[in-house]
């Protein structure tokens, strides 16, 4: 400590310093915890509380689940947490019962990978990380109800995750009810004969395996052999959303391959229409709604059957009006009609090429089976994005069979090509090359015919062999489209679609239908650190749900946590899960109601999304051992109400990176639980707000390696050096690996938590990314020092306020600040709220004298949501014995919010001749009279007549002389 600093502290021992801030903050954090200041009462149950508090309007405010990283928090992480805390504090002060808490999404791959590397059990490392994060979050003064905090790894929590899975497993989607119903209602229909079985036999004649297979086609959670994204480098399968555009794993950047494995899926596609429709009544950013709509991808069209021998190829098309122009077909390489080509089983692929097959169609192979098998293997190594890239050369092979175009009767060749995906539509397309860009390129590459069936609007003519590209239009006439009992010639696209759809239905070869881009949710992971499935298999392989009495099914201890990984480029591999190696846990004898039998447990675990699909519900009733959540408690906090027809959390804040995955999955689970009567809210989150990102400069040396940002020196001209070497600077993410992370601990130690809170909220609009600048933090520190000095004498520590009435100017400054801050707080504009508090504080500083008590108290209340520790300290020093947390937020007096006078400009011929100070409420007639009587105006007119006076009260009078 320097002599100057020491002298200043001696002269002003009660100055607001980092040391004083640390003392104040620690004391009030202890007080809040001991007094239960942030405990929100439920209407009933073990968290029931004061009836008066419950009677207040409620606010349920949530942050997106944090993952307890070993690196702890850097200053970018708490941006959203501080924002919701400020908003929650404001809501408490405006008379609301506020539920605000935070838990930890603690299952998942990072902890498992750390365990593999260090030999530390994932639970040990994860719980240690949670302890550290709780310390850091407490240090920020966040007003969370600690009784409601949860961890997804707690068996008491994931018991209910497993229970929800079983509700989904034991449900089916009833199209007539447009809702999920218990699977028993479907069984009853089969038993009564009201619903026929697939092969027409009575339900009682089906074996248990056959019944299980039938029900599996309906269950909302089902196991199936399906194409999956297999990542040998990670030893697990991945959801589509976890694969990058380059066909690699989001985590680890390993190659991802298509493989066929038996996996658990969630039939989220059954809810596609409702997930789409219900977006309209959610208060979400339009950009997020658009991403969800695009992901769900609703399109209207028709299903059309193309006969192939005794089989048929079904396509979905949105341009059924161009059916006469279909000159070939393309199947996805994974299509079930050719999937058996590798071994000759279950496939339409013939033994030999038909006579006259073009050489370019065969891929140089001697037989169709060889060509198809080779091409399928090649396609399996590509991502969906790579397969659909517009610029790439079109590849494919002829399957050796022809299909019949159902409208023209023509035989059209059937190809497989990687630009058709099994995950979209039916995995088959009718190719209309004259009017589709990709089909046009494929037809050119494989010398296939084209037929123009949509009249071009340019001068290219109707012979596609002379065209340079396809012609696609929704505003043209149909041509060359007559045959048999149907003609579309001369019709517009809309009328042609309607006519051909009606004809297809009448012929029994198609129907109008709606298709979705959304695929069912792959729900299995070949990992250890996740929720075990509450499913066992009998000796016939039939899946059975564990009864609720056996929940939770706890994750067992294992010696080796890692799934078996393989050479990252070896696609010919199969998953081996860590749980499968624990034979004592896997093989069990259980009585599921029909005697003790041997079963085998499911050895996959749930994905890390499972725990975050429903955590908002557990916050409501975290210690309920008998129910997911008490219905009355759920209704109180999340039930539908005016302006929130689907119910849900009042405010949910988090990153825009969760636009599809987490939000879509959580919405799906909420709707299932709503349909089954477990909750009253059909949507989990009514209002969504995406905060921006706190960025930081990344400095890299000549090798491109990140160097410690704190040790970089800036020279003249904006040149940067590290250890004598020149480095580059680029604004990017903040993180430990980039060596530019600044921790909250550092800032709190130097300035205090209130300063950190103010700085993060003052950096800019909450929804905009902004760069961190440690040097700028001191600005908010000085604001708090000035605030402190305006109330407390730095020498004696005594309060300096006086019991006198404030002057007119101070009253106006105060009430304008109250009015502005109130509006800003309600609309999450915390940066401008801080600016208004700063302006008021500066006004009080400039007055030079003691501040009236009534002004000081309201100033403290204004800043309380933003800087709660110093506000509590000043509130107590001002003589109050109750916490500022539940004090009433100030209310502005409208009389002082409006300016006493405004300046009115008086113009003659567009030139300013006078400025008048007038009342804001002055009428146009009075303003005109005042302006014309003004001596400067009279002199400027110099006796000239007046042709017109234009008045815009209270700010403008424009006089036009005669």
PDB file of N, CA, C and O in Angstrom, residues 166-207:
ATOM      1  N   UNK A 166     -41.386 -42.919 -18.430  1.00  0.00           N
ATOM      2  CA  UNK A 166     -42.372 -44.006 -18.423  1.00  0.00           C
ATOM      3  C   UNK A 166     -43.763 -43.508 -18.812  1.00  0.00           C
ATOM      4  O   UNK A 166     -44.526 -44.244 -19.450  1.00  0.00           O
ATOM      5  N   UNK A 167     -44.087 -42.257 -18.444  1.00  0.00           N
ATOM      6  CA  UNK A 167     -45.381 -41.705 -18.890  1.00  0.00           C
ATOM      7  C   UNK A 167     -45.407 -41.612 -20.411  1.00  0.00           C
ATOM      8  O   UNK A 167     -46.429 -41.891 -21.052  1.00  0.00           O
ATOM      9  N   UNK A 168     -44.286 -41.223 -20.981  1.00  0.00           N
ATOM     10  CA  UNK A 168     -44.203 -41.093 -22.444  1.00  0.00           C
ATOM     11  C   UNK A 168     -44.213 -42.478 -23.088  1.00  0.00           C
ATOM     12  O   UNK A 168     -44.902 -42.712 -24.087  1.00  0.00           O
ATOM     13  N   UNK A 169     -43.475 -43.413 -22.493  1.00  0.00           N
ATOM     14  CA  UNK A 169     -43.432 -44.786 -23.006  1.00  0.00           C
ATOM     15  C   UNK A 169     -44.823 -45.414 -22.974  1.00  0.00           C
ATOM     16  O   UNK A 169     -45.222 -46.132 -23.896  1.00  0.00           O
ATOM     17  N   UNK A 170     -45.561 -45.130 -21.933  1.00  0.00           N
ATOM     18  CA  UNK A 170     -46.893 -45.730 -21.765  1.00  0.00           C
ATOM     19  C   UNK A 170     -48.006 -44.880 -22.365  1.00  0.00           C
ATOM     20  O   UNK A 170     -49.144 -44.914 -21.900  1.00  0.00           O
ATOM     21  N   UNK A 171     -47.671 -44.100 -23.401  1.00  0.00           N
ATOM     22  CA  UNK A 171     -48.651 -43.244 -24.063  1.00  0.00           C
ATOM     23  C   UNK A 171     -48.560 -43.404 -25.577  1.00  0.00           C
ATOM     24  O   UNK A 171     -47.548 -43.843 -26.110  1.00  0.00           O
ATOM     25  N   UNK A 172     -49.634 -43.034 -26.234  1.00  0.00           N
ATOM     26  CA  UNK A 172     -49.672 -42.983 -27.701  1.00  0.00           C
ATOM     27  C   UNK A 172     -50.388 -41.705 -28.099  1.00  0.00           C
ATOM     28  O   UNK A 172     -51.091 -41.094 -27.288  1.00  0.00           O
ATOM     29  N   UNK A 173     -50.196 -41.267 -29.330  1.00  0.00           N
ATOM     30  CA  UNK A 173     -50.846 -40.036 -29.780  1.00  0.00           C
ATOM     31  C   UNK A 173     -52.107 -40.403 -30.537  1.00  0.00           C
ATOM     32  O   UNK A 173     -52.047 -41.048 -31.584  1.00  0.00           O
ATOM     33  N   UNK A 174     -53.226 -39.992 -29.998  1.00  0.00           N
ATOM     34  CA  UNK A 174     -54.522 -40.284 -30.585  1.00  0.00           C
ATOM     35  C   UNK A 174     -54.906 -39.147 -31.531  1.00  0.00           C
ATOM     36  O   UNK A 174     -55.202 -38.040 -31.077  1.00  0.00           O
ATOM     37  N   UNK A 175     -54.904 -39.378 -32.847  1.00  0.00           N
ATOM     38  CA  UNK A 175     -55.200 -38.295 -33.794  1.00  0.00           C
ATOM     39  C   UNK A 175     -56.598 -37.720 -33.602  1.00  0.00           C
ATOM     40  O   UNK A 175     -56.817 -36.532 -33.833  1.00  0.00           O
ATOM     41  N   UNK A 176     -57.549 -38.556 -33.191  1.00  0.00           N
ATOM     42  CA  UNK A 176     -58.918 -38.061 -32.998  1.00  0.00           C
ATOM     43  C   UNK A 176     -58.993 -37.091 -31.817  1.00  0.00           C
ATOM     44  O   UNK A 176     -59.704 -36.088 -31.869  1.00  0.00           O
ATOM     45  N   UNK A 177     -58.256 -37.388 -30.766  1.00  0.00           N
ATOM     46  CA  UNK A 177     -58.231 -36.496 -29.608  1.00  0.00           C
ATOM     47  C   UNK A 177     -57.203 -35.384 -29.782  1.00  0.00           C
ATOM     48  O   UNK A 177     -57.228 -34.388 -29.058  1.00  0.00           O
ATOM     49  N   UNK A 178     -56.324 -35.543 -30.766  1.00  0.00           N
ATOM     50  CA  UNK A 178     -55.211 -34.623 -30.992  1.00  0.00           C
ATOM     51  C   UNK A 178     -54.421 -34.423 -29.707  1.00  0.00           C
ATOM     52  O   UNK A 178     -54.072 -33.318 -29.318  1.00  0.00           O
ATOM     53  N   UNK A 179     -54.174 -35.559 -29.043  1.00  0.00           N
ATOM     54  CA  UNK A 179     -53.493 -35.512 -27.753  1.00  0.00           C
ATOM     55  C   UNK A 179     -52.957 -36.891 -27.407  1.00  0.00           C
ATOM     56  O   UNK A 179     -53.386 -37.910 -27.962  1.00  0.00           O
ATOM     57  N   UNK A 180     -52.003 -36.904 -26.483  1.00  0.00           N
ATOM     58  CA  UNK A 180     -51.495 -38.171 -25.967  1.00  0.00           C
ATOM     59  C   UNK A 180     -52.522 -38.790 -25.037  1.00  0.00           C
ATOM     60  O   UNK A 180     -53.207 -38.092 -24.284  1.00  0.00           O
ATOM     61  N   UNK A 181     -52.619 -40.121 -25.103  1.00  0.00           N
ATOM     62  CA  UNK A 181     -53.508 -40.854 -24.207  1.00  0.00           C
ATOM     63  C   UNK A 181     -52.752 -42.078 -23.691  1.00  0.00           C
ATOM     64  O   UNK A 181     -51.802 -42.550 -24.336  1.00  0.00           O
ATOM     65  N   UNK A 182     -53.165 -42.621 -22.550  1.00  0.00           N
ATOM     66  CA  UNK A 182     -52.494 -43.820 -22.031  1.00  0.00           C
ATOM     67  C   UNK A 182     -52.555 -44.964 -23.039  1.00  0.00           C
ATOM     68  O   UNK A 182     -53.550 -45.135 -23.752  1.00  0.00           O
ATOM     69  N   UNK A 183     -51.491 -45.762 -23.087  1.00  0.00           N
ATOM     70  CA  UNK A 183     -51.413 -46.867 -24.046  1.00  0.00           C
ATOM     71  C   UNK A 183     -52.523 -47.892 -23.792  1.00  0.00           C
ATOM     72  O   UNK A 183     -52.965 -48.584 -24.726  1.00  0.00           O
ATOM     73  N   UNK A 184     -53.033 -47.968 -22.556  1.00  0.00           N
ATOM     74  CA  UNK A 184     -54.113 -48.907 -22.239  1.00  0.00           C
ATOM     75  C   UNK A 184     -55.372 -48.620 -23.063  1.00  0.00           C
ATOM     76  O   UNK A 184     -56.143 -49.536 -23.370  1.00  0.00           O
ATOM     77  N   UNK A 185     -55.591 -47.346 -23.406  1.00  0.00           N
ATOM     78  CA  UNK A 185     -56.774 -47.015 -24.215  1.00  0.00           C
ATOM     79  C   UNK A 185     -56.632 -47.566 -25.626  1.00  0.00           C
ATOM     80  O   UNK A 185     -57.617 -47.935 -26.265  1.00  0.00           O
ATOM     81  N   UNK A 186     -55.403 -47.640 -26.110  1.00  0.00           N
ATOM     82  CA  UNK A 186     -55.159 -48.224 -27.441  1.00  0.00           C
ATOM     83  C   UNK A 186     -55.341 -49.737 -27.380  1.00  0.00           C
ATOM     84  O   UNK A 186     -55.959 -50.334 -28.280  1.00  0.00           O
ATOM     85  N   UNK A 187     -54.815 -50.347 -26.331  1.00  0.00           N
ATOM     86  CA  UNK A 187     -54.973 -51.797 -26.165  1.00  0.00           C
ATOM     87  C   UNK A 187     -56.456 -52.160 -26.111  1.00  0.00           C
ATOM     88  O   UNK A 187     -56.899 -53.148 -26.722  1.00  0.00           O
ATOM     89  N   UNK A 188     -57.226 -51.334 -25.413  1.00  0.00           N
ATOM     90  CA  UNK A 188     -58.667 -51.592 -25.313  1.00  0.00           C
ATOM     91  C   UNK A 188     -59.332 -51.565 -26.684  1.00  0.00           C
ATOM     92  O   UNK A 188     -60.245 -52.357 -26.964  1.00  0.00           O
ATOM     93  N   UNK A 189     -58.891 -50.670 -27.547  1.00  0.00           N
ATOM     94  CA  UNK A 189     -59.446 -50.605 -28.905  1.00  0.00           C
ATOM     95  C   UNK A 189     -59.112 -51.874 -29.690  1.00  0.00           C
ATOM     96  O   UNK A 189     -59.954 -52.412 -30.407  1.00  0.00           O
ATOM     97  N   UNK A 190     -57.884 -52.350 -29.553  1.00  0.00           N
ATOM     98  CA  UNK A 190     -57.491 -53.592 -30.236  1.00  0.00           C
ATOM     99  C   UNK A 190     -58.297 -54.774 -29.685  1.00  0.00           C
ATOM    100  O   UNK A 190     -58.767 -55.629 -30.443  1.00  0.00           O
ATOM    101  N   UNK A 191     -58.423 -54.833 -28.359  1.00  0.00           N
ATOM    102  CA  UNK A 191     -59.136 -55.953 -27.741  1.00  0.00           C
ATOM    103  C   UNK A 191     -60.607 -55.986 -28.162  1.00  0.00           C
ATOM    104  O   UNK A 191     -61.185 -57.060 -28.376  1.00  0.00           O
ATOM    105  N   UNK A 192     -61.206 -54.815 -28.302  1.00  0.00           N
ATOM    106  CA  UNK A 192     -62.627 -54.751 -28.666  1.00  0.00           C
ATOM    107  C   UNK A 192     -62.855 -54.885 -30.161  1.00  0.00           C
ATOM    108  O   UNK A 192     -64.005 -54.971 -30.608  1.00  0.00           O
ATOM    109  N   UNK A 193     -61.765 -54.877 -30.927  1.00  0.00           N
ATOM    110  CA  UNK A 193     -61.908 -54.956 -32.377  1.00  0.00           C
ATOM    111  C   UNK A 193     -62.246 -53.624 -33.021  1.00  0.00           C
ATOM    112  O   UNK A 193     -62.480 -53.548 -34.229  1.00  0.00           O
ATOM    113  N   UNK A 194     -62.286 -52.545 -32.218  1.00  0.00           N
ATOM    114  CA  UNK A 194     -62.577 -51.216 -32.764  1.00  0.00           C
ATOM    115  C   UNK A 194     -61.444 -50.726 -33.644  1.00  0.00           C
ATOM    116  O   UNK A 194     -61.644 -49.893 -34.537  1.00  0.00           O
ATOM    117  N   UNK A 195     -60.243 -51.229 -33.392  1.00  0.00           N
ATOM    118  CA  UNK A 195     -59.086 -50.891 -34.222  1.00  0.00           C
ATOM    119  C   UNK A 195     -58.472 -52.207 -34.696  1.00  0.00           C
ATOM    120  O   UNK A 195     -58.098 -53.050 -33.877  1.00  0.00           O
ATOM    121  N   UNK A 196     -58.381 -52.445 -36.019  1.00  0.00           N
ATOM    122  CA  UNK A 196     -57.825 -53.708 -36.505  1.00  0.00           C
ATOM    123  C   UNK A 196     -56.320 -53.785 -36.297  1.00  0.00           C
ATOM    124  O   UNK A 196     -55.628 -52.769 -36.318  1.00  0.00           O
ATOM    125  N   UNK A 197     -55.835 -54.985 -36.080  1.00  0.00           N
ATOM    126  CA  UNK A 197     -54.386 -55.193 -36.011  1.00  0.00           C
ATOM    127  C   UNK A 197     -53.817 -55.120 -37.427  1.00  0.00           C
ATOM    128  O   UNK A 197     -54.553 -55.217 -38.417  1.00  0.00           O
ATOM    129  N   UNK A 198     -52.515 -54.948 -37.562  1.00  0.00           N
ATOM    130  CA  UNK A 198     -51.938 -54.789 -38.906  1.00  0.00           C
ATOM    131  C   UNK A 198     -52.248 -55.930 -39.869  1.00  0.00           C
ATOM    132  O   UNK A 198     -52.464 -55.696 -41.065  1.00  0.00           O
ATOM    133  N   UNK A 199     -52.300 -57.174 -39.369  1.00  0.00           N
ATOM    134  CA  UNK A 199     -52.578 -58.291 -40.286  1.00  0.00           C
ATOM    135  C   UNK A 199     -54.019 -58.789 -40.167  1.00  0.00           C
ATOM    136  O   UNK A 199     -54.385 -59.822 -40.742  1.00  0.00           O
ATOM    137  N   UNK A 200     -54.847 -58.083 -39.396  1.00  0.00           N
ATOM    138  CA  UNK A 200     -56.269 -58.414 -39.303  1.00  0.00           C
ATOM    139  C   UNK A 200     -56.627 -59.471 -38.290  1.00  0.00           C
ATOM    140  O   UNK A 200     -57.813 -59.713 -38.030  1.00  0.00           O
ATOM    141  N   UNK A 201     -55.653 -60.143 -37.683  1.00  0.00           N
ATOM    142  CA  UNK A 201     -55.960 -61.162 -36.676  1.00  0.00           C
ATOM    143  C   UNK A 201     -56.488 -60.516 -35.397  1.00  0.00           C
ATOM    144  O   UNK A 201     -56.107 -59.397 -35.070  1.00  0.00           O
ATOM    145  N   UNK A 202     -57.324 -61.202 -34.658  1.00  0.00           N
ATOM    146  CA  UNK A 202     -57.787 -60.671 -33.373  1.00  0.00           C
ATOM    147  C   UNK A 202     -56.609 -60.452 -32.417  1.00  0.00           C
ATOM    148  O   UNK A 202     -55.618 -61.198 -32.440  1.00  0.00           O
ATOM    149  N   UNK A 203     -56.743 -59.454 -31.569  1.00  0.00           N
ATOM    150  CA  UNK A 203     -55.670 -59.118 -30.627  1.00  0.00           C
ATOM    151  C   UNK A 203     -55.301 -60.307 -29.750  1.00  0.00           C
ATOM    152  O   UNK A 203     -54.122 -60.548 -29.478  1.00  0.00           O
ATOM    153  N   UNK A 204     -56.282 -61.084 -29.357  1.00  0.00           N
ATOM    154  CA  UNK A 204     -56.023 -62.217 -28.477  1.00  0.00           C
ATOM    155  C   UNK A 204     -55.186 -63.306 -29.120  1.00  0.00           C
ATOM    156  O   UNK A 204     -54.604 -64.140 -28.417  1.00  0.00           O
ATOM    157  N   UNK A 205     -55.133 -63.342 -30.463  1.00  0.00           N
ATOM    158  CA  UNK A 205     -54.348 -64.371 -31.147  1.00  0.00           C
ATOM    159  C   UNK A 205     -52.889 -63.964 -31.340  1.00  0.00           C
ATOM    160  O   UNK A 205     -52.079 -64.781 -31.772  1.00  0.00           O
ATOM    161  N   UNK A 206     -52.567 -62.706 -31.052  1.00  0.00           N
ATOM    162  CA  UNK A 206     -51.181 -62.258 -31.215  1.00  0.00           C
ATOM    163  C   UNK A 206     -50.345 -62.710 -30.025  1.00  0.00           C
ATOM    164  O   UNK A 206     -50.814 -62.711 -28.876  1.00  0.00           O
ATOM    165  N   UNK A 207     -49.110 -63.079 -30.280  1.00  0.00           N
ATOM    166  CA  UNK A 207     -48.185 -63.455 -29.213  1.00  0.00           C
ATOM    167  C   UNK A 207     -47.734 -62.190 -28.475  1.00  0.00           C
ATOM    168  O   UNK A 207     -47.882 -61.074 -28.981  1.00  0.00           O
TER     169      UNK A 207
END
